[in-house]
CSV table of C-alpha atoms and ligand atoms in Angstrom, one decimal:
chain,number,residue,atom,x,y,z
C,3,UNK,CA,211.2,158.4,86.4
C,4,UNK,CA,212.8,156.1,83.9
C,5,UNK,CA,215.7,157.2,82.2
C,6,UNK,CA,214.6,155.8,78.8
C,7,UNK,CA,211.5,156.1,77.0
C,8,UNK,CA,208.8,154.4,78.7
C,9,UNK,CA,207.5,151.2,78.1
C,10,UNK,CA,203.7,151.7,77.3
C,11,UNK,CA,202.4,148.6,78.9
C,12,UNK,CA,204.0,150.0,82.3
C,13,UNK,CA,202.6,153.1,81.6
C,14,UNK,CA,199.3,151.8,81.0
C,15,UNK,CA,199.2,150.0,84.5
C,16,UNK,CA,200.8,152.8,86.5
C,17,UNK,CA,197.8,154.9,85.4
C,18,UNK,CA,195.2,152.5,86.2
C,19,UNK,CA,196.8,152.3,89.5
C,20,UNK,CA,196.8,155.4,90.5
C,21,UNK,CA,193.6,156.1,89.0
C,22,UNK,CA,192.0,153.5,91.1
C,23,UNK,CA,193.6,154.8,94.1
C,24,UNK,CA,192.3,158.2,93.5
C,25,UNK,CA,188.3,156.8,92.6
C,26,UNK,CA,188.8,154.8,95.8
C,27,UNK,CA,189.7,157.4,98.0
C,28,UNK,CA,187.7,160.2,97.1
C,29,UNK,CA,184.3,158.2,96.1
C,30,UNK,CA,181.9,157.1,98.7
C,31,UNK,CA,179.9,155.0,95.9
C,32,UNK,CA,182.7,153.8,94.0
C,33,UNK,CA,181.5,154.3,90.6
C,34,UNK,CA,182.6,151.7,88.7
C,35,UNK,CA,183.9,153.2,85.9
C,36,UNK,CA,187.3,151.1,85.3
C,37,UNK,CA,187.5,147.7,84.4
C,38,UNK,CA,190.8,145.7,84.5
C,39,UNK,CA,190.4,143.7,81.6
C,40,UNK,CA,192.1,141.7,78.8
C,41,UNK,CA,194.9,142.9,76.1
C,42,UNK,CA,193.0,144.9,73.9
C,43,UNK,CA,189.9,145.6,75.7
C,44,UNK,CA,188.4,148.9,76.7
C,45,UNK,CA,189.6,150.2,79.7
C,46,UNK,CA,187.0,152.8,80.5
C,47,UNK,CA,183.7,151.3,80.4
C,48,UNK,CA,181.1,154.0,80.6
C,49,UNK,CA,177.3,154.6,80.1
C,50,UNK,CA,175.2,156.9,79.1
C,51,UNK,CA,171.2,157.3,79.0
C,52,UNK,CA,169.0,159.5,78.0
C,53,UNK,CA,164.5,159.6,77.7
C,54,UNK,CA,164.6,159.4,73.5
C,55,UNK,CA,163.8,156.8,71.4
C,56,UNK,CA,166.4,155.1,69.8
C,57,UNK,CA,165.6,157.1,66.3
C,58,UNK,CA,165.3,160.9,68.1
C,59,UNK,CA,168.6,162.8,66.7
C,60,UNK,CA,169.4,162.5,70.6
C,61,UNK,CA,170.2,158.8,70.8
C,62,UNK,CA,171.7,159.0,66.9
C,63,UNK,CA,173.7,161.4,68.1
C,64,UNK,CA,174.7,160.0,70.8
C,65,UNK,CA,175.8,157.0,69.2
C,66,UNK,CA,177.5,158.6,66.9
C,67,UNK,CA,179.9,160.4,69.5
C,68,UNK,CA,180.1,157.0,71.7
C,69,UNK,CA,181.6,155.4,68.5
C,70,UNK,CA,183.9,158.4,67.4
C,71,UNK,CA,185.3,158.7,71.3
C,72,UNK,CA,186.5,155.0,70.7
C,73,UNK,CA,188.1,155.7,67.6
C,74,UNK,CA,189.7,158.5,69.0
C,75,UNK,CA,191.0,157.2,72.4
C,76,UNK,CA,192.0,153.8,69.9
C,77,UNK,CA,189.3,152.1,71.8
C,78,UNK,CA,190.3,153.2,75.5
C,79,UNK,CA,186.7,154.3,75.7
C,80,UNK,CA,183.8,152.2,75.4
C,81,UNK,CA,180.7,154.6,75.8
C,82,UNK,CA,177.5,152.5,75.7
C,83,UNK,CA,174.6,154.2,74.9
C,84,UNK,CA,171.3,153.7,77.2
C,85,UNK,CA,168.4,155.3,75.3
C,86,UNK,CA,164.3,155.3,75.7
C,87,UNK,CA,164.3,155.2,79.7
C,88,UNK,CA,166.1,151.7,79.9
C,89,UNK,CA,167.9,152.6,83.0
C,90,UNK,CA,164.7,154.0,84.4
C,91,UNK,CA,162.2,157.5,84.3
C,92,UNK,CA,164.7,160.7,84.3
C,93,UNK,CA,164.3,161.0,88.3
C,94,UNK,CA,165.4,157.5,89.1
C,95,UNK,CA,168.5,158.2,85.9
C,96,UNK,CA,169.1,161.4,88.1
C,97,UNK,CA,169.9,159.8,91.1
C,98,UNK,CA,172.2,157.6,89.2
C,99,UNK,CA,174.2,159.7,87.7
C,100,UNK,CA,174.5,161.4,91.1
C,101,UNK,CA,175.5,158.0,93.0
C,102,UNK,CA,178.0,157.4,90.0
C,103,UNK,CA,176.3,154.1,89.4
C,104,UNK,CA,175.5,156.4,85.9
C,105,UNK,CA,178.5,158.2,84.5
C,106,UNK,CA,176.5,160.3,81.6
C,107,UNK,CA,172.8,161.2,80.9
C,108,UNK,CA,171.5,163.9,79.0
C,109,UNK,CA,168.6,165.6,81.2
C,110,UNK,CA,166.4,168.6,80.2
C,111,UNK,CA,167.1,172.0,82.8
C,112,UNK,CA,163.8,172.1,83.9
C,113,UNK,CA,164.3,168.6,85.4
C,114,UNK,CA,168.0,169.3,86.8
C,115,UNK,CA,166.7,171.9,88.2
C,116,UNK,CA,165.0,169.7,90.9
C,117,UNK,CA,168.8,169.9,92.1
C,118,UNK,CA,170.4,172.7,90.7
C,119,UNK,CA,167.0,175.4,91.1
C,120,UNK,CA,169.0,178.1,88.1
C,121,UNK,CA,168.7,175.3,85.3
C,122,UNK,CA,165.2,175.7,84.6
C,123,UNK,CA,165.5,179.3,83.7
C,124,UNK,CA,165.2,179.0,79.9
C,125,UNK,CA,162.0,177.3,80.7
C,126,UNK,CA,160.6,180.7,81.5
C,127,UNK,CA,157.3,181.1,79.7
C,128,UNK,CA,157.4,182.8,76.4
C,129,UNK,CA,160.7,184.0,76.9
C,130,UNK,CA,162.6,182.8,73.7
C,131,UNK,CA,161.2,183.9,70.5
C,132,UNK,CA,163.2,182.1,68.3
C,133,UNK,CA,166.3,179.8,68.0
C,134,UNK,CA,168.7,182.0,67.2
C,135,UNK,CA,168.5,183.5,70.8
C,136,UNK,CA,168.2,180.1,72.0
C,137,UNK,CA,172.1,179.4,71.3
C,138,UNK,CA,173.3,183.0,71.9
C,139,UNK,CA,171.9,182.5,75.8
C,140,UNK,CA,172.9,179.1,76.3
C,141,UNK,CA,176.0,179.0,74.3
C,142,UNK,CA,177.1,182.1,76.4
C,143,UNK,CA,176.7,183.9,79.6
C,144,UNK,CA,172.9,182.4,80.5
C,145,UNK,CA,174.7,178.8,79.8
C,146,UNK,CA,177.7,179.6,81.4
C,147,UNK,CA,175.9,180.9,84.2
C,148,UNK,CA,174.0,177.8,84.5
C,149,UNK,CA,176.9,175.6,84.5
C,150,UNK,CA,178.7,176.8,87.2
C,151,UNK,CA,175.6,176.0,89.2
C,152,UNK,CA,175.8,172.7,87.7
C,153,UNK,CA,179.3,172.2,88.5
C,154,UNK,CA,178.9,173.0,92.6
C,155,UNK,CA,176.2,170.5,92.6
C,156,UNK,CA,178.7,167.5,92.4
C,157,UNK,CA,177.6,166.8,88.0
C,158,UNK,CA,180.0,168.5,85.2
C,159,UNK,CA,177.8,169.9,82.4
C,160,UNK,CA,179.4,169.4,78.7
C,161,UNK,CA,179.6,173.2,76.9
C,162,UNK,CA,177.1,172.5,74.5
C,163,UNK,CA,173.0,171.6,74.7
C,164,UNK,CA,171.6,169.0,73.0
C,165,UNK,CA,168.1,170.2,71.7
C,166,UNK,CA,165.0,169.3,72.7
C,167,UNK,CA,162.7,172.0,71.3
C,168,UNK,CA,160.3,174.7,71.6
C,169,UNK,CA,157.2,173.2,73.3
C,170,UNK,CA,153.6,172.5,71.9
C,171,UNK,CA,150.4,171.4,73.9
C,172,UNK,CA,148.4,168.2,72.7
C,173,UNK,CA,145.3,166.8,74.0
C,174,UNK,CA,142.6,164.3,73.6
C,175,UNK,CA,139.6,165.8,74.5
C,176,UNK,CA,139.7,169.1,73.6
C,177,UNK,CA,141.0,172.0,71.6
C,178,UNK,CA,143.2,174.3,73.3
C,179,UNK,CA,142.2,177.7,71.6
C,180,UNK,CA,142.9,180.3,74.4
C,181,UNK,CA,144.3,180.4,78.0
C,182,UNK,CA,140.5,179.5,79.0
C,183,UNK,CA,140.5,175.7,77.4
C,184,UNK,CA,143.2,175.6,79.8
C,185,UNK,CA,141.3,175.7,83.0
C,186,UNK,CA,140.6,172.5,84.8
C,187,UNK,CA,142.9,170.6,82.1
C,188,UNK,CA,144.5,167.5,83.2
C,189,UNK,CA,147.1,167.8,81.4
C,190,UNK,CA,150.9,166.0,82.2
C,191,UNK,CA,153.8,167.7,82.9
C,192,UNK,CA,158.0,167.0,83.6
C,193,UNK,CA,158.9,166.8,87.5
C,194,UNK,CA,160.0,170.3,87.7
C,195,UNK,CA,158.8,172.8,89.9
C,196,UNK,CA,158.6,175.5,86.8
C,197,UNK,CA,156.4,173.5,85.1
C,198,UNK,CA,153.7,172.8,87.8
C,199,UNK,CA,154.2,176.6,88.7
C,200,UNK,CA,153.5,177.9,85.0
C,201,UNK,CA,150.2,175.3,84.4
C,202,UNK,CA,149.1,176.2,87.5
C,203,UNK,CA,149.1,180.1,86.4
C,204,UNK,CA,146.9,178.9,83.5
C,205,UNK,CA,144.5,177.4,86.1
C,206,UNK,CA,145.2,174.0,85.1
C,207,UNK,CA,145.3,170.6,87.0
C,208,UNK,CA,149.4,169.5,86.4
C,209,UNK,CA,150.7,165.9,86.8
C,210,UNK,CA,153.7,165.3,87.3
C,211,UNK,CA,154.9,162.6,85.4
C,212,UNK,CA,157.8,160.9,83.8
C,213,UNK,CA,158.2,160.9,80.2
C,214,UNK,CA,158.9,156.9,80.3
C,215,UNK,CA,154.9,157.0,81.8
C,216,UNK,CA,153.4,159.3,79.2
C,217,UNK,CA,151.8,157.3,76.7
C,218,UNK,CA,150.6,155.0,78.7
C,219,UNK,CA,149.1,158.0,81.2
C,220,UNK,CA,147.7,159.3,77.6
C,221,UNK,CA,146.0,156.4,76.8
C,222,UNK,CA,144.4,155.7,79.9
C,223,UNK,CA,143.2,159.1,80.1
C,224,UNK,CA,145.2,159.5,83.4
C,225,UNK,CA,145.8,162.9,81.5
C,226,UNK,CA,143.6,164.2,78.7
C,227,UNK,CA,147.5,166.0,77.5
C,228,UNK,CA,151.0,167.0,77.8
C,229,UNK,CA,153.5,169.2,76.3
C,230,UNK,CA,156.4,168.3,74.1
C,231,UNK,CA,158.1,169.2,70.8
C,232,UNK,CA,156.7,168.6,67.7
C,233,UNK,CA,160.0,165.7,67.0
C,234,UNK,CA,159.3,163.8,70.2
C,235,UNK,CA,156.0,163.9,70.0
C,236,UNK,CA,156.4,162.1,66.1
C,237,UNK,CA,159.0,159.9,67.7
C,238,UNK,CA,157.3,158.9,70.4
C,239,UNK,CA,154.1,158.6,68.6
C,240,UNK,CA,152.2,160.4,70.8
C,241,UNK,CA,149.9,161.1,68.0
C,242,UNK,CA,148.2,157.9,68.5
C,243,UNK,CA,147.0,158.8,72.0
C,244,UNK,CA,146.0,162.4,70.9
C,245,UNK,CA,143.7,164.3,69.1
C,246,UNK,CA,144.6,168.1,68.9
C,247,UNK,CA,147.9,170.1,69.2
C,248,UNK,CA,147.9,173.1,70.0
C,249,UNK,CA,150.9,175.8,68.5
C,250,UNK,CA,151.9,177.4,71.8
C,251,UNK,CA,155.6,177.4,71.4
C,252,UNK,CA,155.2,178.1,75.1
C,253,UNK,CA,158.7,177.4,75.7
C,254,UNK,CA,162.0,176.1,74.7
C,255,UNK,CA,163.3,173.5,76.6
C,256,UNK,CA,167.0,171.4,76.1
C,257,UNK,CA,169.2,168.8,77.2
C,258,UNK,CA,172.1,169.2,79.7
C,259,UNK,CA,174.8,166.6,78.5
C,260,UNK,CA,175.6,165.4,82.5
C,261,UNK,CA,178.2,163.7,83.7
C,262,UNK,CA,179.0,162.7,87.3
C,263,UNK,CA,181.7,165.2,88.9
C,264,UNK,CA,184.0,162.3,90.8
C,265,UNK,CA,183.9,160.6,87.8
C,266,UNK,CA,184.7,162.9,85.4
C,267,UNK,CA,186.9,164.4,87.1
C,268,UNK,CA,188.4,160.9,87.6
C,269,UNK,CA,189.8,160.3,83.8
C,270,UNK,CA,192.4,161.5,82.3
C,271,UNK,CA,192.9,164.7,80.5
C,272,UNK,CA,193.2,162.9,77.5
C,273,UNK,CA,189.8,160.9,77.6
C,274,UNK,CA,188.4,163.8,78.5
C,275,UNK,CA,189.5,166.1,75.9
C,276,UNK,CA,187.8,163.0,73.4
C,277,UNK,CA,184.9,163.1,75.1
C,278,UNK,CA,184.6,166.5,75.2
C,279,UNK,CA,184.8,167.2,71.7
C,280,UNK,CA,183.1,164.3,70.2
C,281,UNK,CA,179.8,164.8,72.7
C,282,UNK,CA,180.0,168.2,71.8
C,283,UNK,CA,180.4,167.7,67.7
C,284,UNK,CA,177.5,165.7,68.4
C,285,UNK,CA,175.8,168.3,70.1
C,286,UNK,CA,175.8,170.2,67.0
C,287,UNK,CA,174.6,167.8,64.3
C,288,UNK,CA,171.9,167.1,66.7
C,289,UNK,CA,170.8,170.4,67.0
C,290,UNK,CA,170.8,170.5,63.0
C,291,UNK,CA,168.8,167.7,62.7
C,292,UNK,CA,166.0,168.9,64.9
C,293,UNK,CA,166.0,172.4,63.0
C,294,UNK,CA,165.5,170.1,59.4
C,295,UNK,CA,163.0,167.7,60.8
C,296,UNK,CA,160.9,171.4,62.2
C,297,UNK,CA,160.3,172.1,58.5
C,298,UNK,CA,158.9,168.5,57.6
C,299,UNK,CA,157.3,167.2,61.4
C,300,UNK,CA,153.8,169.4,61.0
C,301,UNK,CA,153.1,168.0,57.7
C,302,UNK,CA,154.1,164.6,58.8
C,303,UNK,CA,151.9,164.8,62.3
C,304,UNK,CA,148.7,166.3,60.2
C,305,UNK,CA,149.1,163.3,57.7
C,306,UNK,CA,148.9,161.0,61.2
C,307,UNK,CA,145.8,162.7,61.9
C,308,UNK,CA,146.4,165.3,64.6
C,309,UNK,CA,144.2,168.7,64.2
C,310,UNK,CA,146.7,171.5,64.7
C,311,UNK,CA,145.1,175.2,65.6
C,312,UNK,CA,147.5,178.3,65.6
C,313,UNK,CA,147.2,180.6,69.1
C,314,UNK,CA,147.7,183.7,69.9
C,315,UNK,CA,151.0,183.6,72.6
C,316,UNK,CA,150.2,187.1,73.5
C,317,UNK,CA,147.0,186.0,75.6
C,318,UNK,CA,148.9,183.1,77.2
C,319,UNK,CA,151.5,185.3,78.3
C,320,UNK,CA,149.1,187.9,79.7
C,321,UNK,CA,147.4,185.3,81.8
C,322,UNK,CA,151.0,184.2,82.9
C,323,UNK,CA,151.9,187.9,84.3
C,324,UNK,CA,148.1,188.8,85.4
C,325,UNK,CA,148.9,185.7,87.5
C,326,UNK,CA,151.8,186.8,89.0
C,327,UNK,CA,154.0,183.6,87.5
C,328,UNK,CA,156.9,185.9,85.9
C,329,UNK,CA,156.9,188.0,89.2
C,330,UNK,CA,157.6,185.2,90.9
C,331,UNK,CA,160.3,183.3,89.0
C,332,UNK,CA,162.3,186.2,88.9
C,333,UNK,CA,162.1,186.3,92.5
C,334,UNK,CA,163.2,183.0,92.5
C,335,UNK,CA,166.2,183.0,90.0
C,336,UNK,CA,167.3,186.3,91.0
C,337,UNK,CA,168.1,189.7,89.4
C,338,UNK,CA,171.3,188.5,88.4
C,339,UNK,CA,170.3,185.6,86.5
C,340,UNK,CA,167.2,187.2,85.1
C,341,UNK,CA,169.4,190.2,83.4
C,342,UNK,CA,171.5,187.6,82.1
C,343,UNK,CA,168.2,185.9,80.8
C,344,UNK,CA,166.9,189.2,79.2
C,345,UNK,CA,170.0,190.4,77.4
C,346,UNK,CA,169.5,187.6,74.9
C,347,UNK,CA,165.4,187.6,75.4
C,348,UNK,CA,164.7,191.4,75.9
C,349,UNK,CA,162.8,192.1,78.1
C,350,UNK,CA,160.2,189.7,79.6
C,351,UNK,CA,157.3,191.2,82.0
L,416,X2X,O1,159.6,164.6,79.7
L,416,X2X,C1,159.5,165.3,78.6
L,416,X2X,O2,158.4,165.7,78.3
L,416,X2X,C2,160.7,165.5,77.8
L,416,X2X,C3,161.0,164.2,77.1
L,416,X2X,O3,160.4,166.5,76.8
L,416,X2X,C4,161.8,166.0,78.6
L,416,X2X,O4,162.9,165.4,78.6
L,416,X2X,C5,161.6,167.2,79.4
């Protein structure tokens, strides 16, 4: 080491070397992460994507920590922000953030569980009655115990979940009243196995699709519905392919804030103690801006002309256990995971 204080242009470059040595060595893709570039310019160029249009508190939010993680890392950082499917449907963003050609893209659990199975287990039908459970589980043990799935599947999972929201059915042809108007109802669904499992228990007929295909599988009737939170479906304006919504609050889905593993663990402790608390700062106000757009969306939606009908959850759920679906899943996640799920739920079946 130098004997006097170090001169911070060598210090710069002696990083970057050894950085790239290390991203060379240990990744088969090379993700592309650092850029060599003039005086002044940002040495870590990174992207991140997400499904959202660009005015859901997701993308907002996400621009919001992209530009407060260059202020804090003096510009090191450029984070550049990738929303409404641009880089592709979720599966083809997926694989790449696995290949590093992605380095961050917020993903719901039910979808990341295509890879990592545990991450769909908040999706659990009916199992969350409201949001303050929501955060207890996932901002402690049922969270934790997802992420250290996460984290052995090659991704790194930020601490805190962006929100997406508790679910609602909407159709176009007709009113879903009871678990009966279910039966036989094309209606459109994530690609997650928990999904295509819990519609089939309701006797439907599930298609998988990618949001970035839903309105146009909407308004070609490819599917008479889908499933969604009352703020996307606003956003999205999925009001303008459909007709009824249904108040199922079936379930609560969220976003895993994903980054890939080689990469992350690629940059230095520095940048990633910005990123780290500016993604999950952002986190937060996003989850506060969902929870203040709840109390306004219904009105807002009505006013756009969909017909909303109340349900009773207790007859959807009973058609979910008669047909063996919570059985099942907690054969599938385990007794572990399901007792972690049910000390923040109670119990579920
Ligand atoms: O695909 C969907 O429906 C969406 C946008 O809610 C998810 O990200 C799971």
């Amino acid at each position: 080491m130098r004997a006097q204080g170090p001169n911070p242009e060598e210090e710069m470059s002696f990083d970057r070397r050894k950085f790239v040595t290390a991203a060379a060595v240990t990744a088969v893709s090379a993700p592309a992460i650092l850029r060599v570039t003039r005086a002044g310019a940002a040495e870590y160029q990174l992207k991140i994507a997400n499904n959202s249009p660009e005015t859901h508190p997701l993308t907002v939010r996400m621009r919001e920590a992209a530009a407060n993680i260059a202020k804090d890392t003096g510009g090191k950082v450029d984070l550049q922000v990738f929303p409404n499917n641009q880089l592709g449907g979720d599966t083809d963003m997926l694989s790449q953030l696995r290949s590093g050609a992605l380095e961050f893209f917020s993903l719901s659990g039910l979808i990341l569980a295509t890879l990592v199975p545990a991450a769909s287990i908040n999706g659990v039908g009916f199992a969350f009655p409201n949001y303050d459970k929501v955060w207890a589980a996932m901002d402690g043990d049922l969270g934790a115990h997802v992420r250290a799935q996460i984290d052995k599947s090659g991704l790194y999972a930020f601490e805190k979940m962006w929100d997406n929201g508790f679910r609602q059915i909407t159709s176009s042809t007709r009113q879903i009243k009871s678990p009966e108007d279910l039966v036989g109802f094309k209606i459109r669904v994530p690609p997650s196995p928990l999904w295509t499992s819990m519609f089939k228990a309701f006797e439907a007929a599930p298609l998988t699709i990618n949001f970035s295909e839903v309105y146009s599988a909407l308004q070609t009737k490819v599917a008479e519905g889908q499933e969604n939170p009352l703020t996307l479906i606003n956003i999205a304006k999925l009001y303008e392919v459909q007709k009824y919504l249904a108040r199922t609050n079936h379930m609560w889905d969220g976003f895993w804030l994903l980054a890939n593993g080689k990469v992350w663990k690629g940059l230095p402790p520095d940048i990633q103690a910005a990123i780290t608390k500016n993604l999950n700062a952002s986190a937060m106000a996003q989850r506060a801006d969902i929870a203040k757009l709840n109390d306004s969306v219904e009105k807002d939606l009505r006013a756009k002309g969909l017909e909303f009908n109340e349900v009773d959850p207790a007859l959807f759920r009973a058609k979910l256990q008669k047909a063996g679906f919570f059985a099942e899943w907690k054969g599938k996640y385990g007794d572990e995971a399901w007792n972690i799920l049910e000390k923040y739920t109670g119990k579920i079946a």
